[in-house]
Every structure is written in C-alpha cells, then in structure tokens.
Amino acid sequence: MKRNLIGGEWVEGASVRLNINPSDIDEVVGEYAQADASQTLDAIGAARHAQRSWATSGIQARANALEQIGSELLARQQDLGALLSREEGKTLAEGVAEVARAGQIFRFFAGEALRSGGEKLPSVRAQVDVEITREPVGVVGIITPWNFPMAIPAWKIAPALAYGNSVVFKPADLVPGSAWALADIISRSGIPAGVFNLVMGRGSIVGNEIVNSADIRALSFTGSVGTGRHLAQMAAMNFKKIQLEMGGKNPLVILDDADLDIAVDCAIQGAFYSTGQRCTASSRFIVQKGIYERFVERVAEGVRSLSVGHALESTTQIGPVVDGDQLDADLQYIEIGKQEGAKLVCGGELLERRTRGHFLAPAFFADASGEMRIAREEIFGPVACAVPVGTYEEALEVANDSEFGLSAGICTTSLKYATHFKRHMQCGMAMVNVPTAGVDYHVPFGGTKGSSYGSREQGRYAVEFFTTVKTAYTQA
Ligand code: NAD
C-alpha cells in the first residue's frame, strides 16, 4: 500500500482507496492511504515548521532539488507515463508527454529560483534607499483535479518550492498513483523533511482542513467551478491568498476563408484528444455558413475514424472516460443534445472492447445553437457541437456569450480577423490556427470570467502568486 508523506515520514492512512483502471475496471492499479483530518493537520504543522529553513536555504539548494526532480521525471517518462495512463485513461503517448511536461516544468522553475530578484530605487527622501524584494508566502495548499495528474501538480508545486514556500498537496481521489510517484521523487531530492507533504484523501475531509487552516497562507486550486466557488468563500474567512483555475466552454471559430485541413485538425485534436477531458478542450465549433457543410462532413469523417480503446494499446487514439460518474454525465448530455434538437452526426454510443472499460464513441453534433445547453455548459467529455453563423461579427458574439473565458481559437487566413479576434475575444488564451488545447510551459496559463480567479499560473508570471512583495527603506 502507498502511504502519505507527512513531515518526512511515510504514514499509514485512516482508510484505504483502490485505484481502478478506467480501461479495465477489473484491474486495481494500486492501494492508496487516505488521510483523515488530524493527519492533514499534522502535515500542515510539519510544513509550517519546515518553511523558514527552506526559505533561507539559498537559491542554489532550491534550484538543485528542482533540477533533480525534473531530471528524474524526464528519465522515467515511459514508466510513469504508463502509470498515468492506467489510472486516468489517456493514451500512453499522452501520458508519457504529460510526465515529460512535468519534468520540463520542474527544470524551468529550477532556473527561475536562480533568477529571483528585486528592485532598488531612489527614495523621494534624500539619503534614503528603497528596496523591493519578493518573499515566500509561507505554507501553500495545493488541490488538484484528476485530468492532468502529473502536469497540474507540477506547475503548482515547482514554483511553490522554487520561491521558498512549503507545500501540503492533496491530489484528486481518482489519480493517487501519479501523485504518489511525484511525492516519492520529491522526497529523494534533498528537500528537508516537512517542506513537501502529500495527503491523499477526500475533498470534504483533507481539502476542508487545508482550506480552513489559518496556517495555510495561500491556496492554489484547479477543478470545477462549484468547488472553486466554495473554496474562495472559505479562504476569504482567514484572508488566504487564492488562485483558482476552473471550467471552460472553449469556442473554435471557423471562418469561410479558413484552410479546411487546419480547421478540421484543430477541431478534432482540440475537442476529442485526451477523451475531451481537458479544461481547454474545444467543445463548440462556431462555423461560418460558406464552409459549414464541408467542415461538418470532414469532421464527421475524422471522428468516425478515431480509434477508441484501452489506453495502453498502441493503436488507441482516444482512451476511456475516467470513471462511471463522468461517463453517466457525458451520456446525459448526449441525450440533452438530441432532445434540444441538435443533430447527432456520429458517435455517442458505448463501445465494447476486450476489457471492461468506460469506452464512449466521441460524439459530434451539428446544427446546434448558442442557446442550447450542450453549447453552454461544460461537459468535460468527448462531446462537441457545431453552431452555424453568418458573419465573423456573429461568430465573435456567440463565442463571447459564455460564463467562461479560458481558451478560444479561430481558424482563418485573414490577418484582419485574426487580429480582431485576439483583441476582442474574452479569454485568457487566444489561438489562431492552432487547437484551443495544448499550451507552452514557459508562458502564463489561465482564463477570464468564470474560468479563473486570482493571478496567473506558469512561466515567470507564477511568481506573483507564490511570493509576497516587501518594500524596505534604509537611511545610510
Ligand atoms: P473537482 O472540483 O470535483 O475536484 C478538484 C479537487 O478539489 C479534487 O482534489 C477534489 O478532491 C477537491 N475537492 C472537492 N471538494 C472539495 C472541498 N469541499 N474542499 C476542498 N477540496 C475539495 O474537479 P474534478 O472533477 O477533479 O476536475 C474536473 C474540473 O476541473 C473541470 O471542471 C475542469 O474544467 C477543471 N479543470 C480546470 C483546469 C484549468 O486550468 N482551468 C485544468 C484542469 C481541469
């Protein structure tokens, strides 16, 4: 059984959770300890105790540890990628790429630890100097979702550690395997006991202690809007710094002048890869009428040819849905789409494979309208719809008519429309002729409106959340 890491010790849980493979629900990937409230408080206490010495350990020590973690992730991308695919269901290629991404992120922040700096300015008072420096926030709570079990923890934990914070990390219930493997690597990187703690367990128990503890000074969360809203309210009670990355309903606009091959590729890649379980997935294609018929026909052809199956099989392009609950939700939305009057062009049915898994044929709806629930609500599965529109202006209006604002794309050969879209689309990430999902790790990530709350993640912009600014005045 894999245990929790609390104060440098591997600790038995209050209970055990089985990690089930969504490609083969008869396979148990492993058994994982579940912490209770008092063990979570122990982890927070250990993190509080260890934080000052980590903050003063020096930038070289921190850079060395992060470099070592990154290098081990990169060296072990094949076996850890397979573990990730077994527990989450994305394909092996996607699992390996995600572990490699996590490795690159740790290496990036090893460099950032060395580049920490400040400013020295003249004061408005003669004889006085002003220095502006960045300090760690303190103990950081990290709560993550199941869909990127390695990359999302990495892009929160790496900057937290780089800037001298200590960490209490609670992964999602469905994916303890990747979290434990990451904790194991971190525990052997030379980081002092208590600086990094892993507490696997329920959101309502472990997560609740993290969000309510006054010792946790900052909380970085990725997950659903409902949980995010609850955490924001709780965190405000003890003035925690908070960063929330939440849902999306990302539009992909296709104009008449688009390169059809690029548009179809962006649509299929963006909507269905990783089984559509990406916060940046394109779930609504907003398509100008002149290209609409050809686009729908080509996307349908592409979707029908996608091979759905066991995540570890080399021919699989689309793995299973993560679990039975998510599968039920996807099927319900497919029914809602039909009832609302959208045309189900292909997919949407359960598939049988050699093993018992949550296999769903990717569902593609045509002739949807921007008012339909399948075009407005986040489904978080392999379900997308096409909405026909007359003009670019109408496309932009439909695209912006959403409570979300994470990622948004346009396929066009017009510089004029591409430029206008980048300026006027209400989103955190705008894509021109590239899929809405798939981002770089050295630049900021995040959204607007109901998709994100707080400062940006990733790249150099991560410093804003994981540090606090101090201004010092000195009279010589
Ligand atoms: P979720 O909100 O159910 O859970 C996220 C995490 O919060 C889990 O670790 C869960 O255990 C924990 N949690 C749940 N209730 C809690 C509580 N009361 N107190 C403290 N913690 C609690 O989300 P999920 O189903 O794991 O993930 C899917 C969602 O994540 C989707 O909405 C998706 O869009 C979103 N997501 C967003 C991004 C982004 O960067 N914007 C990236 C990936 C996923």
mmCIF file of N, CA and C and ligand atoms in Angstrom, residues 143-148 152 155 170-173 201-204 207-208 211 221-225 227-228 230-231 245-248 278-279 378 380 406 445 451-452 457, ligand 1:
data_model
loop_
_atom_site.group_PDB
_atom_site.id
_atom_site.type_symbol
_atom_site.label_atom_id
_atom_site.label_comp_id
_atom_site.label_asym_id
_atom_site.label_seq_id
_atom_site.Cartn_x
_atom_site.Cartn_y
_atom_site.Cartn_z
ATOM 1 N N ILE A 143 -4.469 21.871 -4.292
ATOM 2 C CA ILE A 143 -5.577 20.911 -4.505
ATOM 3 C C ILE A 143 -5.796 20.796 -6.009
ATOM 4 N N THR A 144 -5.734 19.562 -6.516
ATOM 5 C CA THR A 144 -5.709 19.387 -7.976
ATOM 6 C C THR A 144 -6.808 18.429 -8.467
ATOM 7 N N PRO A 145 -7.140 18.521 -9.768
ATOM 8 C CA PRO A 145 -8.173 17.652 -10.360
ATOM 9 C C PRO A 145 -7.540 16.378 -10.922
ATOM 10 N N TRP A 146 -8.387 15.528 -11.521
ATOM 11 C CA TRP A 146 -7.893 14.229 -11.978
ATOM 12 C C TRP A 146 -7.371 14.228 -13.406
ATOM 13 N N ASN A 147 -7.650 15.299 -14.187
ATOM 14 C CA ASN A 147 -7.434 15.145 -15.626
ATOM 15 C C ASN A 147 -5.997 15.347 -16.092
ATOM 16 N N PHE A 148 -5.174 16.058 -15.313
ATOM 17 C CA PHE A 148 -3.728 16.124 -15.587
ATOM 18 C C PHE A 148 -3.013 15.788 -14.285
ATOM 19 N N ILE A 152 -0.477 19.212 -13.723
ATOM 20 C CA ILE A 152 -1.044 20.296 -12.897
ATOM 21 C C ILE A 152 -0.360 20.343 -11.523
ATOM 22 N N TRP A 155 2.961 22.075 -12.088
ATOM 23 C CA TRP A 155 3.026 23.515 -12.324
ATOM 24 C C TRP A 155 2.587 24.334 -11.117
ATOM 25 N N LYS A 170 -2.835 17.967 -1.897
ATOM 26 C CA LYS A 170 -3.934 16.990 -1.935
ATOM 27 C C LYS A 170 -4.336 16.742 -3.388
ATOM 28 N N PRO A 171 -4.023 15.550 -3.907
ATOM 29 C CA PRO A 171 -4.415 15.242 -5.290
ATOM 30 C C PRO A 171 -5.877 14.819 -5.359
ATOM 31 N N ALA A 172 -6.395 14.666 -6.588
ATOM 32 C CA ALA A 172 -7.772 14.192 -6.777
ATOM 33 C C ALA A 172 -7.871 12.714 -6.393
ATOM 34 N N ASP A 173 -9.043 12.323 -5.930
ATOM 35 C CA ASP A 173 -9.264 10.951 -5.441
ATOM 36 C C ASP A 173 -8.959 9.893 -6.503
ATOM 37 N N GLY A 201 -6.689 11.883 -0.003
ATOM 38 C CA GLY A 201 -7.936 11.717 0.745
ATOM 39 C C GLY A 201 -9.041 12.563 0.163
ATOM 40 N N ARG A 202 -10.194 12.525 0.817
ATOM 41 C CA ARG A 202 -11.388 13.174 0.288
ATOM 42 C C ARG A 202 -11.301 14.700 0.368
ATOM 43 N N GLY A 203 -11.939 15.346 -0.621
ATOM 44 C CA GLY A 203 -12.003 16.806 -0.609
ATOM 45 C C GLY A 203 -12.708 17.321 0.626
ATOM 46 N N SER A 204 -13.801 16.624 1.007
ATOM 47 C CA SER A 204 -14.593 17.097 2.148
ATOM 48 C C SER A 204 -13.870 16.907 3.479
ATOM 49 N N GLY A 207 -9.279 18.213 2.005
ATOM 50 C CA GLY A 207 -9.381 19.533 1.371
ATOM 51 C C GLY A 207 -9.964 20.560 2.324
ATOM 52 N N ASN A 208 -10.956 20.123 3.091
ATOM 53 C CA ASN A 208 -11.621 21.011 4.030
ATOM 54 C C ASN A 208 -10.652 21.537 5.098
ATOM 55 N N VAL A 211 -8.303 24.161 3.436
ATOM 56 C CA VAL A 211 -8.886 25.474 3.141
ATOM 57 C C VAL A 211 -9.221 26.238 4.429
ATOM 58 N N PHE A 221 -5.721 26.080 -6.488
ATOM 59 C CA PHE A 221 -6.710 25.037 -6.782
ATOM 60 C C PHE A 221 -6.981 24.973 -8.271
ATOM 61 N N THR A 222 -7.110 23.772 -8.798
ATOM 62 C CA THR A 222 -7.676 23.572 -10.136
ATOM 63 C C THR A 222 -8.772 22.531 -9.999
ATOM 64 N N GLY A 223 -9.921 22.809 -10.613
ATOM 65 C CA GLY A 223 -11.036 21.875 -10.529
ATOM 66 C C GLY A 223 -12.296 22.533 -11.043
ATOM 67 N N SER A 224 -13.430 22.088 -10.535
ATOM 68 C CA SER A 224 -14.699 22.567 -11.084
ATOM 69 C C SER A 224 -15.095 23.920 -10.480
ATOM 70 N N VAL A 225 -16.005 24.586 -11.154
ATOM 71 C CA VAL A 225 -16.462 25.907 -10.716
ATOM 72 C C VAL A 225 -17.131 25.816 -9.342
ATOM 73 N N THR A 227 -16.709 23.675 -6.824
ATOM 74 C CA THR A 227 -15.736 23.536 -5.727
ATOM 75 C C THR A 227 -14.944 24.831 -5.567
ATOM 76 N N GLY A 228 -14.569 25.438 -6.699
ATOM 77 C CA GLY A 228 -13.791 26.683 -6.650
ATOM 78 C C GLY A 228 -14.532 27.781 -5.914
ATOM 79 N N HIS A 230 -16.859 27.464 -3.635
ATOM 80 C CA HIS A 230 -16.894 27.120 -2.213
ATOM 81 C C HIS A 230 -15.536 27.454 -1.554
ATOM 82 N N LEU A 231 -14.448 27.070 -2.198
ATOM 83 C CA LEU A 231 -13.116 27.300 -1.615
ATOM 84 C C LEU A 231 -12.826 28.798 -1.489
ATOM 85 N N GLU A 245 -8.208 27.793 -10.915
ATOM 86 C CA GLU A 245 -8.371 27.506 -12.342
ATOM 87 C C GLU A 245 -9.544 26.554 -12.460
ATOM 88 N N MET A 246 -10.564 26.946 -13.242
ATOM 89 C CA MET A 246 -11.797 26.155 -13.237
ATOM 90 C C MET A 246 -12.227 25.755 -14.647
ATOM 91 N N GLY A 247 -13.496 25.798 -14.906
ATOM 92 C CA GLY A 247 -14.012 25.196 -16.131
ATOM 93 C C GLY A 247 -13.813 26.020 -17.390
ATOM 94 N N GLY A 248 -14.275 25.446 -18.485
ATOM 95 C CA GLY A 248 -14.218 26.141 -19.770
ATOM 96 C C GLY A 248 -15.319 25.641 -20.684
ATOM 97 N N ARG A 278 -10.224 17.893 -21.095
ATOM 98 C CA ARG A 278 -9.263 18.970 -20.877
ATOM 99 C C ARG A 278 -10.047 20.253 -20.661
ATOM 100 N N CYS A 279 -9.605 21.054 -19.685
ATOM 101 C CA CYS A 279 -10.318 22.309 -19.430
ATOM 102 C C CYS A 279 -10.228 23.223 -20.645
ATOM 103 N N GLU A 378 -20.205 23.154 -19.491
ATOM 104 C CA GLU A 378 -19.017 22.308 -19.632
ATOM 105 C C GLU A 378 -19.423 20.844 -19.450
ATOM 106 N N PHE A 380 -17.105 18.149 -20.272
ATOM 107 C CA PHE A 380 -15.844 17.532 -19.837
ATOM 108 C C PHE A 380 -15.717 16.082 -20.323
ATOM 109 N N LEU A 406 -11.737 30.731 -20.862
ATOM 110 C CA LEU A 406 -10.400 30.146 -20.687
ATOM 111 C C LEU A 406 -9.604 30.263 -21.985
ATOM 112 N N PHE A 445 -0.640 30.765 -18.044
ATOM 113 C CA PHE A 445 -1.800 29.932 -18.328
ATOM 114 C C PHE A 445 -2.936 30.405 -17.442
ATOM 115 N N SER A 451 -13.767 31.226 -15.505
ATOM 116 C CA SER A 451 -12.763 30.164 -15.662
ATOM 117 C C SER A 451 -11.610 30.273 -14.674
ATOM 118 N N SER A 452 -11.286 31.463 -14.266
ATOM 119 C CA SER A 452 -10.104 31.640 -13.407
ATOM 120 C C SER A 452 -10.346 32.751 -12.402
ATOM 121 N N GLU A 457 -0.987 31.279 -13.577
ATOM 122 C CA GLU A 457 -0.072 30.179 -13.309
ATOM 123 C C GLU A 457 0.962 30.118 -14.430
HETATM 124 P P1 NAD B 1 -13.475 18.876 -8.581
HETATM 125 O O1 NAD B 1 -13.787 20.308 -8.323
HETATM 126 O O2 NAD B 1 -14.518 17.880 -8.308
HETATM 127 O O3 NAD B 1 -12.223 18.424 -7.691
HETATM 128 C C1 NAD B 1 -11.000 19.117 -7.757
HETATM 129 C C2 NAD B 1 -10.249 18.880 -6.444
HETATM 130 O O4 NAD B 1 -10.958 19.527 -5.377
HETATM 131 C C3 NAD B 1 -10.129 17.412 -6.053
HETATM 132 O O5 NAD B 1 -8.859 17.182 -5.495
HETATM 133 C C4 NAD B 1 -11.220 17.256 -5.022
HETATM 134 O O6 NAD B 1 -10.986 16.184 -4.125
HETATM 135 C C5 NAD B 1 -11.140 18.597 -4.311
HETATM 136 N N1 NAD B 1 -12.354 18.954 -3.562
HETATM 137 C C6 NAD B 1 -13.638 18.610 -3.850
HETATM 138 N N2 NAD B 1 -14.462 19.118 -2.911
HETATM 139 C C7 NAD B 1 -13.702 19.815 -2.036
HETATM 140 C C8 NAD B 1 -13.980 20.579 -0.841
HETATM 141 N N3 NAD B 1 -15.225 20.732 -0.379
HETATM 142 N N4 NAD B 1 -12.956 21.158 -0.202
HETATM 143 C C9 NAD B 1 -11.691 21.040 -0.671
HETATM 144 N N5 NAD B 1 -11.362 20.320 -1.761
HETATM 145 C C10 NAD B 1 -12.360 19.716 -2.449
HETATM 146 O O7 NAD B 1 -12.933 18.788 -10.088
HETATM 147 P P2 NAD B 1 -12.523 17.470 -10.918
HETATM 148 O O8 NAD B 1 -13.777 16.733 -11.265
HETATM 149 O O9 NAD B 1 -11.418 16.745 -10.211
HETATM 150 O O10 NAD B 1 -11.888 18.116 -12.234
HETATM 151 C C11 NAD B 1 -12.637 18.497 -13.350
HETATM 152 C C12 NAD B 1 -12.781 20.007 -13.395
HETATM 153 O O11 NAD B 1 -11.501 20.621 -13.357
HETATM 154 C C13 NAD B 1 -13.427 20.500 -14.679
HETATM 155 O O12 NAD B 1 -14.393 21.476 -14.373
HETATM 156 C C14 NAD B 1 -12.274 21.139 -15.439
HETATM 157 O O13 NAD B 1 -12.614 22.156 -16.335
HETATM 158 C C15 NAD B 1 -11.432 21.645 -14.330
HETATM 159 N N6 NAD B 1 -10.058 21.869 -14.787
HETATM 160 C C16 NAD B 1 -9.639 23.153 -14.971
HETATM 161 C C17 NAD B 1 -8.368 23.419 -15.423
HETATM 162 C C18 NAD B 1 -7.897 24.832 -15.623
HETATM 163 O O14 NAD B 1 -6.708 25.047 -15.595
HETATM 164 N N7 NAD B 1 -8.779 25.789 -15.794
HETATM 165 C C19 NAD B 1 -7.498 22.363 -15.684
HETATM 166 C C20 NAD B 1 -7.949 21.055 -15.490
HETATM 167 C C21 NAD B 1 -9.239 20.819 -15.028
#
